XYZ file of C-alpha atoms in Angstrom:
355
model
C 66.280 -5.229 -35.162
C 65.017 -4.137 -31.626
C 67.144 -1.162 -29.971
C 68.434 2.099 -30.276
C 71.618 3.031 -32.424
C 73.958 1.999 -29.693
C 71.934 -0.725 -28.894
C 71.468 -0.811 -25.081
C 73.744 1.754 -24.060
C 76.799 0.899 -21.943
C 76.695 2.735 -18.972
C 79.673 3.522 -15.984
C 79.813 2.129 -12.436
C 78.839 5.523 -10.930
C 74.895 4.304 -12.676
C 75.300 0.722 -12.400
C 76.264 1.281 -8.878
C 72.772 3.498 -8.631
C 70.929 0.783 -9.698
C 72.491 -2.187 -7.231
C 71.860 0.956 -3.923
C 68.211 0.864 -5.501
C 67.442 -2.356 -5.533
C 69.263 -2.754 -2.007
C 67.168 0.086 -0.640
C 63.795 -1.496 -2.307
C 64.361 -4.766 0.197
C 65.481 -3.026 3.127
C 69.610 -3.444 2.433
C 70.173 0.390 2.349
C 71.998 1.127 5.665
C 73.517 -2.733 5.729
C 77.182 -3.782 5.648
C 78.983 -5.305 2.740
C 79.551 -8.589 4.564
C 75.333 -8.265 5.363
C 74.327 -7.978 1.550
C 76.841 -10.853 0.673
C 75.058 -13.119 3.344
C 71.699 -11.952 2.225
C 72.309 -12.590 -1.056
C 74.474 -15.797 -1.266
C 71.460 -17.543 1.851
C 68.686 -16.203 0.442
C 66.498 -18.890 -1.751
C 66.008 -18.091 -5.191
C 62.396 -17.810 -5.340
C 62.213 -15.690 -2.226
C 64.332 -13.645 -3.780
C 62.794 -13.216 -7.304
C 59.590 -12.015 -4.833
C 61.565 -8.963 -3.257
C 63.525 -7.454 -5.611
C 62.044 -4.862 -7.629
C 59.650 -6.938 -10.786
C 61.846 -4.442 -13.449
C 64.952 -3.049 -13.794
C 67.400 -1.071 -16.004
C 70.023 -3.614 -17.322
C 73.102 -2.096 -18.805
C 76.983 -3.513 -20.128
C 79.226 -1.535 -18.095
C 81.904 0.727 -19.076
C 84.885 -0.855 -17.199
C 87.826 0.030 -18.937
C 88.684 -3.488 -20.070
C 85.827 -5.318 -21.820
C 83.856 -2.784 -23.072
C 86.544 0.454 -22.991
C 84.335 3.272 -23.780
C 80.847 4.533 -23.921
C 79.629 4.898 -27.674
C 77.656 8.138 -27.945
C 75.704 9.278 -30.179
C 78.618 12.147 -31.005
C 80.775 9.202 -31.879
C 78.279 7.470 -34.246
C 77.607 10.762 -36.071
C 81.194 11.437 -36.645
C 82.646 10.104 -40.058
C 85.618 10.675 -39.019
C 85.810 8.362 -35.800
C 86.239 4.813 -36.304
C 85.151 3.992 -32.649
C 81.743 1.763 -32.883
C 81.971 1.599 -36.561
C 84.523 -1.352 -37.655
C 85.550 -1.687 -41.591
C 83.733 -5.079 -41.338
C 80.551 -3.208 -41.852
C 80.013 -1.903 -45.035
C 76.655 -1.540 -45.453
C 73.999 -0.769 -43.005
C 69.821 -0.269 -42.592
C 68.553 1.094 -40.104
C 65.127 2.936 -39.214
C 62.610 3.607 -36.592
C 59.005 3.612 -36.361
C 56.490 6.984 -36.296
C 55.222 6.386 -32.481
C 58.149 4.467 -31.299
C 57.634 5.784 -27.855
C 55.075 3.343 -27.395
C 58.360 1.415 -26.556
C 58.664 3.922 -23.747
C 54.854 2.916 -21.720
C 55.989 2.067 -18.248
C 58.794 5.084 -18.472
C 56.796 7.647 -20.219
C 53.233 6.828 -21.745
C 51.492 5.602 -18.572
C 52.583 8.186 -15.891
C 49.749 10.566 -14.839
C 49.221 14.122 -16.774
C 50.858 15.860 -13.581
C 53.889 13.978 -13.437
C 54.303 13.750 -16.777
C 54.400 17.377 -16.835
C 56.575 17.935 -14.121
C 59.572 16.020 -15.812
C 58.547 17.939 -18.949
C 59.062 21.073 -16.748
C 62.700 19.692 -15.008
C 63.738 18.110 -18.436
C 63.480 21.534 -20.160
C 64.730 24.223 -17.766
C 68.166 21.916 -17.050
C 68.891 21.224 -20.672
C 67.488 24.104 -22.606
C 67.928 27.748 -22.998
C 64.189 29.587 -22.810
C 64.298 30.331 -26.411
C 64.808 26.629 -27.628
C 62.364 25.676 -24.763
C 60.178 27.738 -26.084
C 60.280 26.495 -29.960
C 60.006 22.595 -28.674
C 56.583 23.395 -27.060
C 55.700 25.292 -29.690
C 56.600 22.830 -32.733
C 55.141 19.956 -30.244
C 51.922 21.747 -29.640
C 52.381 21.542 -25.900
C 52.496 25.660 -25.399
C 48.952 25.456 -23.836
C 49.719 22.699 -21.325
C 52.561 23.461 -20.430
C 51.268 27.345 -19.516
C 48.820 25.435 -17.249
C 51.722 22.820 -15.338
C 48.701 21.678 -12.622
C 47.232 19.822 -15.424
C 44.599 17.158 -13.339
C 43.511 15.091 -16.162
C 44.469 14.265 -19.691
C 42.779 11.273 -21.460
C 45.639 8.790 -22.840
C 44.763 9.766 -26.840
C 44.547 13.485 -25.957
C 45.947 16.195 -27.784
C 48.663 16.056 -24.653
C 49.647 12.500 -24.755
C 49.983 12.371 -28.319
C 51.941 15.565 -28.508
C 54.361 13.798 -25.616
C 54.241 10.786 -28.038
C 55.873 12.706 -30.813
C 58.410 14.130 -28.285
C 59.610 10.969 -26.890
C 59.822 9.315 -30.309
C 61.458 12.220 -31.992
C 64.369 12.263 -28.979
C 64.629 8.686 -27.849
C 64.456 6.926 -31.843
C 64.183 9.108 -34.588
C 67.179 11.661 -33.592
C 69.561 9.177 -32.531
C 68.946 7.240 -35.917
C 69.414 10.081 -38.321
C 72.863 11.835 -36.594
C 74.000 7.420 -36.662
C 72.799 7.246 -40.504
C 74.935 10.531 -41.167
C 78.349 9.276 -39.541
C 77.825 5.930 -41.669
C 76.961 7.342 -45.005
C 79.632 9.645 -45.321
C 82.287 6.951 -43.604
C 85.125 6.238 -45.950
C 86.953 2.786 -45.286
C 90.816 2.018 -44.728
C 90.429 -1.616 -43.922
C 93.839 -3.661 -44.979
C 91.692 -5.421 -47.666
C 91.668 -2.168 -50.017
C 93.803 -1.444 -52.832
C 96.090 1.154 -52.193
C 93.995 3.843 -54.470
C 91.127 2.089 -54.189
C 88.263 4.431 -52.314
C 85.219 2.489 -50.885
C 82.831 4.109 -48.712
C 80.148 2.431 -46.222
C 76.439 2.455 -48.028
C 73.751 3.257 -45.155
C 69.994 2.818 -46.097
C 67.209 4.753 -43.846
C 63.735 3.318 -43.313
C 60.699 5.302 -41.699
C 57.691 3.428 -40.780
C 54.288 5.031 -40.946
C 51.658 1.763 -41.210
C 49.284 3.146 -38.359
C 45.386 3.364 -38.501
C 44.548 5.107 -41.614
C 40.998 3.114 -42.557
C 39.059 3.841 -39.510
C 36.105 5.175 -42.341
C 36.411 2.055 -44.000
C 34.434 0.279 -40.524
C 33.667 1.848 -37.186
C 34.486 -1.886 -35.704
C 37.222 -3.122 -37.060
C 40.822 -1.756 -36.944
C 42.991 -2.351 -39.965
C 46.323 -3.402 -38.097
C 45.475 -4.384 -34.405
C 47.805 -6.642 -32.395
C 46.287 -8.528 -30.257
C 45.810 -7.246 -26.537
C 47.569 -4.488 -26.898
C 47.049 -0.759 -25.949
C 49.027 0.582 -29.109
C 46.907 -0.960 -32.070
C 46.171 2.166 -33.473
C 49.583 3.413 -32.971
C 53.014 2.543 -35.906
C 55.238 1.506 -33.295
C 57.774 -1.295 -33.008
C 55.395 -3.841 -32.011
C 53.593 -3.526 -34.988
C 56.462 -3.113 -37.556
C 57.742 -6.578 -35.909
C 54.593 -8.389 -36.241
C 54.597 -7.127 -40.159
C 58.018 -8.069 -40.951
C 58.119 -11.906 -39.318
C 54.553 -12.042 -40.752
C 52.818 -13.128 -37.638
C 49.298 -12.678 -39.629
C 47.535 -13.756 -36.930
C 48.128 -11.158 -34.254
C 47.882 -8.626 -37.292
C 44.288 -9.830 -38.527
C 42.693 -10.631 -35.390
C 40.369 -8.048 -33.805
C 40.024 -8.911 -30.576
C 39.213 -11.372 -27.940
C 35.540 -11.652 -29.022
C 37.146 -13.598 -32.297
C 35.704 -11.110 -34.914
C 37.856 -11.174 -38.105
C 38.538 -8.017 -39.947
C 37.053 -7.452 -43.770
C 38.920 -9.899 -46.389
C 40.201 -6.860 -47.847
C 42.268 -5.604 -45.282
C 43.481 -9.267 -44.272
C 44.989 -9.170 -47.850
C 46.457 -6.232 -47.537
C 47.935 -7.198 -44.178
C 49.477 -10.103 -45.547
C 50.912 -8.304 -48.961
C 52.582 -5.690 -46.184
C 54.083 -8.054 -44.074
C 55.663 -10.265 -47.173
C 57.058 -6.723 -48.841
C 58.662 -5.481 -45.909
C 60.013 -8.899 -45.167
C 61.369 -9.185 -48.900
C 63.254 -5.702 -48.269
C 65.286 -6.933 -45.534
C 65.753 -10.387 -46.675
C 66.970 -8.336 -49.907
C 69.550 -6.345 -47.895
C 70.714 -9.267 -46.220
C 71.568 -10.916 -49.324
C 73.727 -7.811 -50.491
C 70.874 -6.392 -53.080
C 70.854 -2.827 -51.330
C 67.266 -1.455 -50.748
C 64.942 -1.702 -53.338
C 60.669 -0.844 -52.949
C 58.666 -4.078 -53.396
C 57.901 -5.108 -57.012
C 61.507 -3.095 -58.408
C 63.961 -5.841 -56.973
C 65.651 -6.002 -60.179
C 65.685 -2.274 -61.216
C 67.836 0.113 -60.112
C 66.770 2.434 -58.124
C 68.420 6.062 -57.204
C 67.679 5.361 -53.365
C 71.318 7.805 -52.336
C 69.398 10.857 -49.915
C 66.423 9.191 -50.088
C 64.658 7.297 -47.303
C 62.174 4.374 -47.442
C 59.048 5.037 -46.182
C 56.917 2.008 -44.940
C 53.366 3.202 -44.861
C 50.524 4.911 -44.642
C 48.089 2.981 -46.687
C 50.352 -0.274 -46.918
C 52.474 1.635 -49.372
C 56.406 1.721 -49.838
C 57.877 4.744 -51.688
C 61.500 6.445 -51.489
C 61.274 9.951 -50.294
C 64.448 13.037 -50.287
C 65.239 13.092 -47.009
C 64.345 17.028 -46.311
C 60.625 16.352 -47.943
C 60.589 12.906 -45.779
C 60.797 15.426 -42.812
C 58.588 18.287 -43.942
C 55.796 15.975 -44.753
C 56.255 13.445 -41.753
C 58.114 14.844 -39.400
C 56.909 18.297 -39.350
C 60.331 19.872 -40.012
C 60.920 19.551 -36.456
C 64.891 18.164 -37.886
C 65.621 20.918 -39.623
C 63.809 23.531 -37.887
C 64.791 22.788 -34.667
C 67.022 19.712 -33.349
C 69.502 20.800 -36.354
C 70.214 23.811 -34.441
C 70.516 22.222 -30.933
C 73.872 19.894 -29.637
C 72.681 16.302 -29.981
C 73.990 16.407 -25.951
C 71.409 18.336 -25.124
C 68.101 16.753 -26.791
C 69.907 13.495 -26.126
C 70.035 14.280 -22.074
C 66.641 15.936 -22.605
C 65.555 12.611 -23.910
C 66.902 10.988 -20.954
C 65.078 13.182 -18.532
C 61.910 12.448 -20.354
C 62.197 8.672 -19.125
C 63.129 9.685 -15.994
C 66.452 8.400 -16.108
């Protein structure tokens, strides 16, 4: 459920290595022998240690040639034609992301400060880029007037600037990544050994969008309709939310807050109708039904180029892809990423998070 389309990306010794000089550098290893950081590491009690190495870090698989042979890219997973990362096994596949996934990306992305945010804005751009393109991200993002103004002191965390960075990092980290995948699996033909020889059987892939966010805030000034509890992104559709929904854990969904307020009955019921549809759509596609919208299980439904959109209003309707992104997305796919190489809003992406 959790992840990007490759999952959690392999990466090659050159950036695992990286990561070990890091941490070796963060507790004072940096100029020591081999021999030194054996001893220190092998003589070192286990709680001590836990205490000086860094509290996070960037796990990875790495790409050593044997075990795991190659990296799968997003170039890969887009590409019909190459079997790498997409074995005959899998014939059908679901996969989706969630409007302000980037809430996913806090600690990387949402929590920096305005100036530093902008500054990797700035680097990320002018190295991936061309001016032109630069210039049509900031302008389809709505970031044109910050970014003219790069000393930026302050920015509250819902301003016009956070939320436009919001869209950004969702749109390159999730949502791009999960429609070029989708494209390489729909149009995949299988040649497993199991086929007929004129037999002709193609993979089916099925694209979700979730969009359940705070849409009711007229219905009460003090309640929210879909808060988890304690967290900063209850009035955001991110992954934590869409998780909550489809294992049905009603009570972080229906609880307000600390205080133990309890939202109106009517949007407790609709909370709990949500979270049983989505969970009959995947429990549906895990049983080999395809995708079908709550209450149509039995019909069929013409779902090919059409996406399933979780949301607003605790609603589930399938959408044409190209209106899907007009009315959600903007048209920031076809207007824009369409005519960029996924390597550079992918690296662009990267930059973003600092990586």
């Amino acid at each position: 459920m959790s992840g990007d389309p490759t999952l959690r990306r392999a990466r090659n010794m050159t950036w695992q290595n990286s990561q070990y000089e890091a941490i070796a550098s963060h507790i004072s290893l940096a100029e020591s022998s081999v021999e030194s950081r054996v001893d220190f590491f092998r003589n070192t009690p286990a709680d001590e240690l836990i205490n000086k190495i860094p509290p996070a870090g960037h796990w990875s698989a790495a790409i050593d040639g044997t075990f795991v042979r190659y990296d799968i890219t997003i170039g890969i997973l887009s590409d019909p034609n190459d079997n790498r990362g997409k074995p005959d096994w899998c014939e059908q596949i679901f996969v989706g992301d969630a409007e302000h996934d980037a809430t996913c990306l806090h600690a990387r992305v949402m929590s920096l400060p305005p100036t530093e945010l902008m500054k990797r804005l700035h680097g990320g751009l002018e190295s991936t880029l061309s001016i032109s393109q630069s210039e049509k991200v900031l302008t389809d993002y709505s970031l044109t007037p910050m970014y003219q103004n790069p000393r930026i002191q302050s920015a509250e965390p819902h301003s016009q600037f956070y939320d436009s960075v919001l869209e950004l990092a969702s749109d390159l980290r999730f949502h791009l990544p999960k429609v070029k995948l989708a494209e390489g699996f729909a149009n995949r033909r299988l040649t497993g050994s199991g086929l007929a020889k004129k037999e002709t059987k193609w993979t089916k892939c099925w694209r979700y969008e979730y969009h359940q966010s705070l849409q009711e805030r007229q219905l009460t000034l003090r309640f929210k309709p879909n808060p988890i509890l304690g967290s900063n992104f209850s009035n955001y559709a991110g992954h934590e939310q869409e998780l909550a929904f489809l294992l049905q854990n009603f009570p972080a969904l229906s609880s307000f807050s600390h205080s133990g307020h309890s939202p109106p009955h009517e949007i407790q019921e609709k909370t709990a109708e949500f979270g049983k549809n989505m969970a009959a759509v995947w429990i549906g596609f895990a049983h080999g039904e395809g995708i079908h919208s709550p209450g149509n299980r039995n019909q069929k439904e013409q779902t090919d180029d059409k996406v399933l959109v979780m949301g607003p209003n605790y609603e589930f309707k399938f959408v044409a892809k190209d209106e899907y992104n007009r009315e959600y997305r903007k048209g920031r796919v076809e207007k824009l990423w369409e005519h960029i190489p996924w390597q550079r809003w992918f690296e662009l992406g990267e930059k973003l998070q600092g990586c």
